[in-house]
Short mmCIF file of C-alpha atoms in Angstrom, two decimals:
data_model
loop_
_atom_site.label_atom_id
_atom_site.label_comp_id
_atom_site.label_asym_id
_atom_site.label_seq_id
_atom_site.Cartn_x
_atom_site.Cartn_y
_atom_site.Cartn_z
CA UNK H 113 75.41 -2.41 19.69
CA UNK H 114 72.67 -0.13 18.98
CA UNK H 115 70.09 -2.06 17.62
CA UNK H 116 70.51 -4.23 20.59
CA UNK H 117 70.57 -0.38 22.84
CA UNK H 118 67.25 0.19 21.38
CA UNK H 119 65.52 -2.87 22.05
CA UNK H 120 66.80 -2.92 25.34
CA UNK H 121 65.61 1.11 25.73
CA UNK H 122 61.70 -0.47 24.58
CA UNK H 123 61.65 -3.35 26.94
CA UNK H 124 62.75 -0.91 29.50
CA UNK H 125 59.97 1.51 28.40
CA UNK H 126 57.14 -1.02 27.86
CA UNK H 127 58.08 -2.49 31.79
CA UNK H 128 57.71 0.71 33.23
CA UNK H 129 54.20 1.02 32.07
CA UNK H 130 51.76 0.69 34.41
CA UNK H 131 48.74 -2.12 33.76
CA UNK H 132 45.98 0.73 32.67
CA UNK H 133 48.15 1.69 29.91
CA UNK H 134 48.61 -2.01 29.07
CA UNK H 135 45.12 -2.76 28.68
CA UNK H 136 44.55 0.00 27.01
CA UNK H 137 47.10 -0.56 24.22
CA UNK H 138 46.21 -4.45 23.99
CA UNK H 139 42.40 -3.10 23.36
CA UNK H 140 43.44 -0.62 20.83
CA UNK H 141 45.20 -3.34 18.80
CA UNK H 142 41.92 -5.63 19.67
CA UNK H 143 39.70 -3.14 18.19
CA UNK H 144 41.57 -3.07 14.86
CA UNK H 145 41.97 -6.54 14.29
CA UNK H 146 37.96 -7.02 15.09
CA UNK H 147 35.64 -7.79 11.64
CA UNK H 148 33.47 -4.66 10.46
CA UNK H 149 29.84 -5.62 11.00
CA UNK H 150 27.73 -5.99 7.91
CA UNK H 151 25.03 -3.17 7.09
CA UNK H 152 22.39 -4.71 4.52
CA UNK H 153 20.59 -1.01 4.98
CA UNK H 154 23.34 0.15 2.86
CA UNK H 155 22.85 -1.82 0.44
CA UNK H 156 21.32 -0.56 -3.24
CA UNK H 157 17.61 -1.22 -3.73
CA UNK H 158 18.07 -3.44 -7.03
CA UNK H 159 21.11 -5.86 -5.54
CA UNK H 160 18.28 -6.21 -1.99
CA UNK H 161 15.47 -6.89 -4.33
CA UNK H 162 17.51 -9.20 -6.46
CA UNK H 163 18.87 -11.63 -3.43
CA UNK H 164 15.07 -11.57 -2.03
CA UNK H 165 13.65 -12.88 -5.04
CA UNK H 166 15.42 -16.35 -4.67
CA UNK H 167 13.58 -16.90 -1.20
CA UNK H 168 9.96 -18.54 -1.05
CA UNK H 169 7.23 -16.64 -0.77
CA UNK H 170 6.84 -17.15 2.89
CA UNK H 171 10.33 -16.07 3.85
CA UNK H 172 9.84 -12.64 2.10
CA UNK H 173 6.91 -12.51 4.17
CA UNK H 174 8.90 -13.07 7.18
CA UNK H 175 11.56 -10.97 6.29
CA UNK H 176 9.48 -7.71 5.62
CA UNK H 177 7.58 -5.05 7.66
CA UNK H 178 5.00 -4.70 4.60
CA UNK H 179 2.89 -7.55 2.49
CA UNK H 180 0.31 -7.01 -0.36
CA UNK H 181 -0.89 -9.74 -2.29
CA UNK H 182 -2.52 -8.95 -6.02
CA UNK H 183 -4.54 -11.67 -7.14
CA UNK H 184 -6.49 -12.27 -10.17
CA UNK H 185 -10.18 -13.37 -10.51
CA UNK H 186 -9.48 -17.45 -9.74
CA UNK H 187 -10.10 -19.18 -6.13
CA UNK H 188 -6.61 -20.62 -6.33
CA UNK H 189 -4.94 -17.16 -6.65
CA UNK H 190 -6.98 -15.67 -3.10
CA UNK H 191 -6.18 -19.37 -1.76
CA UNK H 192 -2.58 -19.56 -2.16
CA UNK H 193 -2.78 -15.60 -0.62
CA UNK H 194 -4.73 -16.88 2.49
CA UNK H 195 -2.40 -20.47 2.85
CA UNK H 196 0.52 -17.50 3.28
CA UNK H 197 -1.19 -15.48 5.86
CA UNK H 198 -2.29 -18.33 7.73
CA UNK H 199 1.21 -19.21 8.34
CA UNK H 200 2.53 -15.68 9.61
CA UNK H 201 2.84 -17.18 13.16
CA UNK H 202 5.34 -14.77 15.18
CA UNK H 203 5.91 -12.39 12.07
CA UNK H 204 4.65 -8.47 13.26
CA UNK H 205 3.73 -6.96 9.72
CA UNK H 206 2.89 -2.92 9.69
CA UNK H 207 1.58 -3.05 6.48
CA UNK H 208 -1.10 -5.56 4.92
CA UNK H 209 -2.73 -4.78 1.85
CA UNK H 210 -4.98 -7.69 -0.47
CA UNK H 211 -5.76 -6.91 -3.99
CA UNK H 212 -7.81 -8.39 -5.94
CA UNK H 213 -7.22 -7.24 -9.86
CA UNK H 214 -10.24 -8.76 -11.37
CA UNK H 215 -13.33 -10.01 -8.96
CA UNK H 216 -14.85 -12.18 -7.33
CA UNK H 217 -11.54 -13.62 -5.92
CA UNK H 218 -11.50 -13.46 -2.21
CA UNK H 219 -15.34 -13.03 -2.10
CA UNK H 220 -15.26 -16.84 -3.79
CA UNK H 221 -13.32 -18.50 -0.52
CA UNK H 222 -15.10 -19.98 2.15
CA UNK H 223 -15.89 -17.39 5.03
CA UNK H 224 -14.60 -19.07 7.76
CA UNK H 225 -11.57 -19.93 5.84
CA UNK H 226 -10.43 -16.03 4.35
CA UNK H 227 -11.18 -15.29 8.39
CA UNK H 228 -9.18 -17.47 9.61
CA UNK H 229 -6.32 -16.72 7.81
CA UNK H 230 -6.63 -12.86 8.64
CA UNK H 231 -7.08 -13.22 12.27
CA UNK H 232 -3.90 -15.03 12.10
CA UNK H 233 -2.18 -11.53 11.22
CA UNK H 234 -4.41 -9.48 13.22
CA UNK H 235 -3.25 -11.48 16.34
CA UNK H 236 0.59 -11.67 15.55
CA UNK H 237 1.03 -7.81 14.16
CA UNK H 238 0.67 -5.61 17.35
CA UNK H 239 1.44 -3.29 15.22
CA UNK H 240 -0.38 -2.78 12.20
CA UNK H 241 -0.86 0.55 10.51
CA UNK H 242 -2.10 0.03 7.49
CA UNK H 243 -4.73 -2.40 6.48
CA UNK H 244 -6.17 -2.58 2.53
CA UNK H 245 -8.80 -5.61 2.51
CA UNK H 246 -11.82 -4.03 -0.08
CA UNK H 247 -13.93 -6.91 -2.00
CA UNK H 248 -12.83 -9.47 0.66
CA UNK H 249 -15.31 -11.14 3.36
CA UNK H 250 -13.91 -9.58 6.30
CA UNK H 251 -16.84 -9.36 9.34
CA UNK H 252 -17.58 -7.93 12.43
CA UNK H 253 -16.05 -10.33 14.57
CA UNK H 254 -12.86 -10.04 12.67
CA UNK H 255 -12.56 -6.84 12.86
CA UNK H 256 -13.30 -6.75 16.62
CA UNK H 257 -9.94 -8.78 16.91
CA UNK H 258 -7.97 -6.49 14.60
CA UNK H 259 -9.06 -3.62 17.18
CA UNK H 260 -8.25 -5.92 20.05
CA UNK H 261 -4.44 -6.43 18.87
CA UNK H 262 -3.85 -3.13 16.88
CA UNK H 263 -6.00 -0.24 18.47
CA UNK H 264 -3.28 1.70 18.66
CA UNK H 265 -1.12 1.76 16.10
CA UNK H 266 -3.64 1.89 12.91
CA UNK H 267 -3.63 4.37 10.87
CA UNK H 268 -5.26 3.39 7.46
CA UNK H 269 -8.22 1.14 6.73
CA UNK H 270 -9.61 1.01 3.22
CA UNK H 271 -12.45 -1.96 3.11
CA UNK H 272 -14.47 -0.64 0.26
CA UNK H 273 -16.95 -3.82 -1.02
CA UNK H 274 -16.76 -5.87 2.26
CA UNK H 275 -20.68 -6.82 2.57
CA UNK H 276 -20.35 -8.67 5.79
CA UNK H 277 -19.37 -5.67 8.01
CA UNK H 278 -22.14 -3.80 9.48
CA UNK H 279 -22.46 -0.16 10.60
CA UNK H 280 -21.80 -1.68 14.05
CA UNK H 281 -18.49 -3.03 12.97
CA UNK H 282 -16.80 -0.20 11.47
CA UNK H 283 -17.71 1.83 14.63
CA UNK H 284 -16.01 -0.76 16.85
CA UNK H 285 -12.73 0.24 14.79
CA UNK H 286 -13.93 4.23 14.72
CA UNK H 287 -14.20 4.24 18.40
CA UNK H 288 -11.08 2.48 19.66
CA UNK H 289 -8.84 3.66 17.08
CA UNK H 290 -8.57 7.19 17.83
CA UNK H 291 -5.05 7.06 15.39
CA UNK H 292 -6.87 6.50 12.19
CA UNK H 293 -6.31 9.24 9.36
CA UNK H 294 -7.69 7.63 6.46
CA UNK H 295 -10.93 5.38 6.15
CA UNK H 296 -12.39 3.78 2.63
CA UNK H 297 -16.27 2.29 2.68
CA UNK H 298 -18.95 1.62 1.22
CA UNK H 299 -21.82 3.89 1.68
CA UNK H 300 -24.17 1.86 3.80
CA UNK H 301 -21.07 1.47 6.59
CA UNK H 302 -21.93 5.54 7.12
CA UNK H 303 -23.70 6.77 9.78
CA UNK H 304 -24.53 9.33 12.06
CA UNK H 305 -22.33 7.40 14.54
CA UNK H 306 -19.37 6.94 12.75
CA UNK H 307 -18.97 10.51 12.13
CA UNK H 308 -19.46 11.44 15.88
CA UNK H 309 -16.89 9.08 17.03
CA UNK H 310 -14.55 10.02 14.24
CA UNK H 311 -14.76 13.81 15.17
CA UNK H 312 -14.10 12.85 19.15
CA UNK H 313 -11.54 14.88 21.05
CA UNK H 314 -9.62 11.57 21.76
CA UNK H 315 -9.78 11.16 17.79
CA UNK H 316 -6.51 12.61 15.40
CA UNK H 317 -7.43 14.91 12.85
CA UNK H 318 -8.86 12.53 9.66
CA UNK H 319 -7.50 13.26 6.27
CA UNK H 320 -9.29 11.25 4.21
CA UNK H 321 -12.61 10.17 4.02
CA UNK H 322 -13.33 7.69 0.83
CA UNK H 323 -17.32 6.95 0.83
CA UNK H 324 -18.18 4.73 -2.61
CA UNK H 325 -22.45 5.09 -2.98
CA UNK H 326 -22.92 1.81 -5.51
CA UNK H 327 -26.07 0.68 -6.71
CA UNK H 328 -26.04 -2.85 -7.84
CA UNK H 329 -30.33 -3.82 -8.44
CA UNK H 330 -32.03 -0.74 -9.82
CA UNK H 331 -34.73 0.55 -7.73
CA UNK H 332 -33.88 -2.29 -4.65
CA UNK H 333 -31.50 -0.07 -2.75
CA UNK H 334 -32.40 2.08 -0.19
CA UNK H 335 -29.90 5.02 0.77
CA UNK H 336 -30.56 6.48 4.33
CA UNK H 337 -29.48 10.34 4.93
CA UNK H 338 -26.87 11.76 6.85
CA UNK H 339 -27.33 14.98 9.28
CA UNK H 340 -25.62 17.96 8.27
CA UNK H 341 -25.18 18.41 11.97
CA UNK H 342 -23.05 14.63 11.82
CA UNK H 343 -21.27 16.50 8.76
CA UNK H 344 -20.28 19.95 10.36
CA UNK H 345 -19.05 18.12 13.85
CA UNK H 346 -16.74 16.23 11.02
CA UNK H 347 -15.45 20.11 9.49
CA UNK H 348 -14.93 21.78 12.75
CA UNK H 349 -12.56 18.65 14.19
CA UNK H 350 -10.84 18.01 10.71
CA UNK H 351 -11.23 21.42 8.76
CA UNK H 352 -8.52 20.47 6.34
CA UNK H 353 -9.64 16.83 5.14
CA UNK H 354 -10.38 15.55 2.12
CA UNK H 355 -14.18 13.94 1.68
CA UNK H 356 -14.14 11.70 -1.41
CA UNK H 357 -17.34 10.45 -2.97
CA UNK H 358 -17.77 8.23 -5.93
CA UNK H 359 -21.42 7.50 -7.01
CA UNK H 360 -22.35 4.82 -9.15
CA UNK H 361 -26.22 5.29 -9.10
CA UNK H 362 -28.95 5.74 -11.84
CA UNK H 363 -30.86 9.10 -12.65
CA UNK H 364 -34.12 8.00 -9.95
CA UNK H 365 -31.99 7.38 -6.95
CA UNK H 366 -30.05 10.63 -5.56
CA UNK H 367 -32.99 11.77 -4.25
CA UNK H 368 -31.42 11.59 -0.80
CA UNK H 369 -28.43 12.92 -1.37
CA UNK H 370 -27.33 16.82 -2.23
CA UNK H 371 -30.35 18.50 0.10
CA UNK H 372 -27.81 20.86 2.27
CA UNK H 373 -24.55 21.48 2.68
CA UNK H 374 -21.96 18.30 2.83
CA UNK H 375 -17.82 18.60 2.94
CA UNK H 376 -17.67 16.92 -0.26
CA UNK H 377 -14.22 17.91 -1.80
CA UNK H 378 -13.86 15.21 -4.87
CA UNK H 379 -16.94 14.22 -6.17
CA UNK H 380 -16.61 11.10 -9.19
CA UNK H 381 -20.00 10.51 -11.01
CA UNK H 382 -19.35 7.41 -12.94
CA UNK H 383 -22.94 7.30 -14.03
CA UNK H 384 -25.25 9.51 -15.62
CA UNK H 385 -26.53 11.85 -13.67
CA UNK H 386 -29.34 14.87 -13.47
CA UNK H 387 -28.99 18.52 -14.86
CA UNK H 388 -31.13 18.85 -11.24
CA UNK H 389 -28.41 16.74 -9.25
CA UNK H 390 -25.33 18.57 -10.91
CA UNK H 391 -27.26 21.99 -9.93
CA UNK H 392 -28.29 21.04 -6.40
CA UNK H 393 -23.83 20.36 -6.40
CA UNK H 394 -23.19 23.82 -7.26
CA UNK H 395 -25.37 24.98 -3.97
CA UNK H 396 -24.69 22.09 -1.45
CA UNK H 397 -20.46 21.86 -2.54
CA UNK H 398 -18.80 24.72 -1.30
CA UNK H 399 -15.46 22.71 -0.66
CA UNK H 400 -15.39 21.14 -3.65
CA UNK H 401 -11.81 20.56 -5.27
CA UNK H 402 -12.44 18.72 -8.15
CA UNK H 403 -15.39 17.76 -10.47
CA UNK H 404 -15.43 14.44 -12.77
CA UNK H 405 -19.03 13.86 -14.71
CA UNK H 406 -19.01 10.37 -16.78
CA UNK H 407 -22.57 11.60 -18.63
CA UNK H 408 -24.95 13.40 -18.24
CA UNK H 409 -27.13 13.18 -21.54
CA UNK H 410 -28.01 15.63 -24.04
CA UNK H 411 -29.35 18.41 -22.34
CA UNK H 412 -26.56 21.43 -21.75
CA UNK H 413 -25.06 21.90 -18.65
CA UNK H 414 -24.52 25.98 -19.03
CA UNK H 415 -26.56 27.05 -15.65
CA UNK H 416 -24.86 24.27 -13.61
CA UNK H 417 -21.18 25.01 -14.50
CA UNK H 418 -21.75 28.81 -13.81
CA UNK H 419 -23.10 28.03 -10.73
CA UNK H 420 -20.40 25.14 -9.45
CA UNK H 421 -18.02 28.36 -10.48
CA UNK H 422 -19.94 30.60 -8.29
CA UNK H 423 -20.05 28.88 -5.06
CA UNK H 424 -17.61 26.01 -5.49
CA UNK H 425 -14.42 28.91 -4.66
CA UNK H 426 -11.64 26.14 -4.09
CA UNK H 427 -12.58 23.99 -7.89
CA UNK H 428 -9.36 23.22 -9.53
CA UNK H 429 -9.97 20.15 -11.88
CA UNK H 430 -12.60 19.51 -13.73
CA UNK H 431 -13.48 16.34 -16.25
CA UNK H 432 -16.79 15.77 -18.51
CA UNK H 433 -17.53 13.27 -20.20
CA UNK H 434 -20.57 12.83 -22.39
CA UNK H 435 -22.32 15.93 -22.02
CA UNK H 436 -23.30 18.82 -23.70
CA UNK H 437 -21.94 22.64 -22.82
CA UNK H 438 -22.23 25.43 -25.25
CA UNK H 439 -18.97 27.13 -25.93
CA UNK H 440 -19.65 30.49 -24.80
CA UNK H 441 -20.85 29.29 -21.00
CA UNK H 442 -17.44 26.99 -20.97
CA UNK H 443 -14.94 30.24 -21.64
CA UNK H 444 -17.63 32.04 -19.23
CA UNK H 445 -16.99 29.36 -16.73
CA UNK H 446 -13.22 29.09 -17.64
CA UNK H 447 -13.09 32.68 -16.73
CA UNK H 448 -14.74 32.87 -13.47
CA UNK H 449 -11.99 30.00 -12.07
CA UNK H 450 -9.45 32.04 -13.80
CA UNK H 451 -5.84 30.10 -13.24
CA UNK H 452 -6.79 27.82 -10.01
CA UNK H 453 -7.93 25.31 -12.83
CA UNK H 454 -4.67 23.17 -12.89
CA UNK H 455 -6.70 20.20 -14.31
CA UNK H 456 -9.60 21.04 -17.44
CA UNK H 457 -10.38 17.70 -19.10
CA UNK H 458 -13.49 17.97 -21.94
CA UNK H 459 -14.46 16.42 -24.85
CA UNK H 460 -14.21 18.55 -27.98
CA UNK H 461 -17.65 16.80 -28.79
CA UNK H 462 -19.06 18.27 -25.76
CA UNK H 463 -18.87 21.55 -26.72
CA UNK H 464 -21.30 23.65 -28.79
CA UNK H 465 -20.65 26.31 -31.03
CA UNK H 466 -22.98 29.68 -30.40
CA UNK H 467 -23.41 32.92 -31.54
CA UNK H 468 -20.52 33.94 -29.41
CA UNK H 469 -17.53 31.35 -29.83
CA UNK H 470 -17.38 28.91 -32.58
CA UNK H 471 -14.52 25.75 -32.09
CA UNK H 472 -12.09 27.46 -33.51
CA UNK H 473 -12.11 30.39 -31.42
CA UNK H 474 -12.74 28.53 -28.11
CA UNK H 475 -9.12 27.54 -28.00
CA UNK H 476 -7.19 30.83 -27.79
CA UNK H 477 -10.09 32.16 -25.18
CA UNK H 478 -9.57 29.21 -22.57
CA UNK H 479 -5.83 29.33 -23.05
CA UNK H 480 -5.99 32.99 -22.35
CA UNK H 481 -7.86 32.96 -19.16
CA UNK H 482 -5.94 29.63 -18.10
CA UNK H 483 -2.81 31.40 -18.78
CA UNK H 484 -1.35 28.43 -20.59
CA UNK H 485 -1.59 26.68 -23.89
CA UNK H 486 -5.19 24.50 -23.64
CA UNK H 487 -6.50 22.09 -26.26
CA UNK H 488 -10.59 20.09 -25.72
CA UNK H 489 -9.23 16.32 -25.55
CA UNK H 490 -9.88 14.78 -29.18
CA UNK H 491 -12.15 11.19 -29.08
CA UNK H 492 -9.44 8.84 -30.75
CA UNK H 493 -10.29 7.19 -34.15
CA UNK H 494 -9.31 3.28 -34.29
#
């Protein structure tokens, strides 16, 4: 009698709710009964990359925000890279970057056929922001179409070793892309221009600036000047980037460069160069960050370091190769950039015992103004 009381009690209950509470409790017990969605962004890093790796190539491609192709030094590596891109139909990437590990490689394709493949991506990603296409035969018109579909949303270009672009073409990109932060070329893309319309008002703030000066025929290659005015319009709209400069030239041809004042803040010699072009650094530099000489022959560098230590205020790494510096202007130098020198890279070779420091003693004096333990690199013996 009361188990059948009580049911009759419920059915009495559940009747005398109104429909709003019935609905209600019908979607309560809807909601628990429902599937839990599946979240692959919780998913650990090693299981994602471990289901991707069974799809073909082209699926990744389709299933990511970012591709980069590394290819070797063979035509069929760049052409199975450009038979990819040409099939990225309706697939937006943000990030494309093509690497070649060993040249010619893309430079070896057929023009028209590299282009074609590219402008495939340029005209399906509206919203590319980073773009790394150096030694490839990328052109004008190309680019004009990556500007055209992208404008706004690149950020990053690096197209060091891309002879087919002219001065024109990278100012195309300079002057509609006023979201660009970092740019990588080839000397002869620089200009006048370019600077101007990267130091616009409608321009960001640049952070980087990557300029490669190459010499390939001796004595063939003419390098034009820049204005220092072109230069300090760059400083006063971007005060806080970073000019890098690598120079692969020989002895007779930086006459051009190092006559006033430039931004420089990394300068890479990969060549030999002058005891007149590494003192003409220490006046023209003031920015300069860090220092990296590949040779510079047999004649000591003692007046140029002091001076780089002088006026270069900010220099905090340092690298020589094969060159000459007599041990008591190194600890002399050493001690005028005191502790700011969190990078000091030199050949033990390089360095010449005087009547002041001999090679023994040279250690403890770096060290000391350093303020840490400091040892001259040792050539290896095999």
């Amino acid at each position: 009698m009361k188990r059948g009381l009580k049911g009759g009690e419920e059915d009495s209950r559940s009747s005398s709710e109104g429909p709003v509470e019935t609905c209600k409790k019908v979607r309560k017990q809807h909601v628990v009964l429902e599937e839990p969605v599946s979240n692959w962004g919780c998913l650990p890093q090693e299981v994602l990359l471990h289901i991707f790796q069974y799809l073909p190539l082209l699926d990744r491609a389709y299933a990511s925000q970012y591709v980069s192709f590394k290819v070797d030094s063979s035509t069929e590596s760049a052409e199975a890279a450009c038979d990819i891109l040409s099939q990225l139909v309706n697939c937006s990437l943000k990030t494309l970057g093509l690497i070649s590990t060993a040249r010619p490689s893309f430079m070896e394709l057929p023009k028209s056929h590299f282009i074609s493949a590219l402008t495939v991506v340029f005209v399906n990603s509206k919203s590319l922001s980073s773009l790394k296409i150096d030694d490839t035969p990328v052109d004008d018109p190309s680019l004009k179409v990556l500007v055209a579909n992208n404008s706004d949303t690149l950020k990053l270009l690096k197209m060091s070793s891309c002879p087919h672009v002219s001065p024109a073409g990278i100012l195309c990109v300079a002057d509609q892309c006023h979201g660009l932060r970092e740019l990588a070329l080839n000397y002869h893309l620089l200009s006048d221009e370019l600077l101007l319309a990267l130091s616009s008002e409608k321009h960001v703030h640049l952070e980087h600036l990557r300029i490669d000066v190459v010499s390939e025929n001796p004595g063939q290659t003419h390098f034009h000047t820049i204005k220092k005015s072109s230069w300090d319009a760059m400083v006063r709209h971007s005060p806080k980037f970073n000019l890098v400069m690598y120079f692969f030239l020989y002895e007779d041809e930086f006459e051009p460069f190092f006559r006033y004042e430039i931004p420089v803040t990394h300068l890479y010699f990969g060549r030999s160069v002058s005891k007149d072009v590494l003192g003409r650094v220490g006046m023209t530099c003031p920015r300069l960050v860090e220092l990296v000489v590949c040779a510079n022959g047999l004649r000591p560098l003692d007046e140029e370091l002091i001076r780089i230590a002088e006026r270069c205020q900010q220099l905090s790494a340092i690298g020589l190769g094969e060159c000459e510096v007599s041990c008591g202007a190194f600890v002399e130098f050493v001690k005028m950039c005191g502790r700011r020198l969190s990078q000091l890279s030199i050949m033990e070779e390089v360095l010449i015992p005087d009547h002041r420091y001999s090679l023994d003693d040279i250690h403890w004096e770096v060290s000391k103004h350093l303020g840490r333990v400091w040892f001259p690199d040792m050539m290896p013996t095999w």
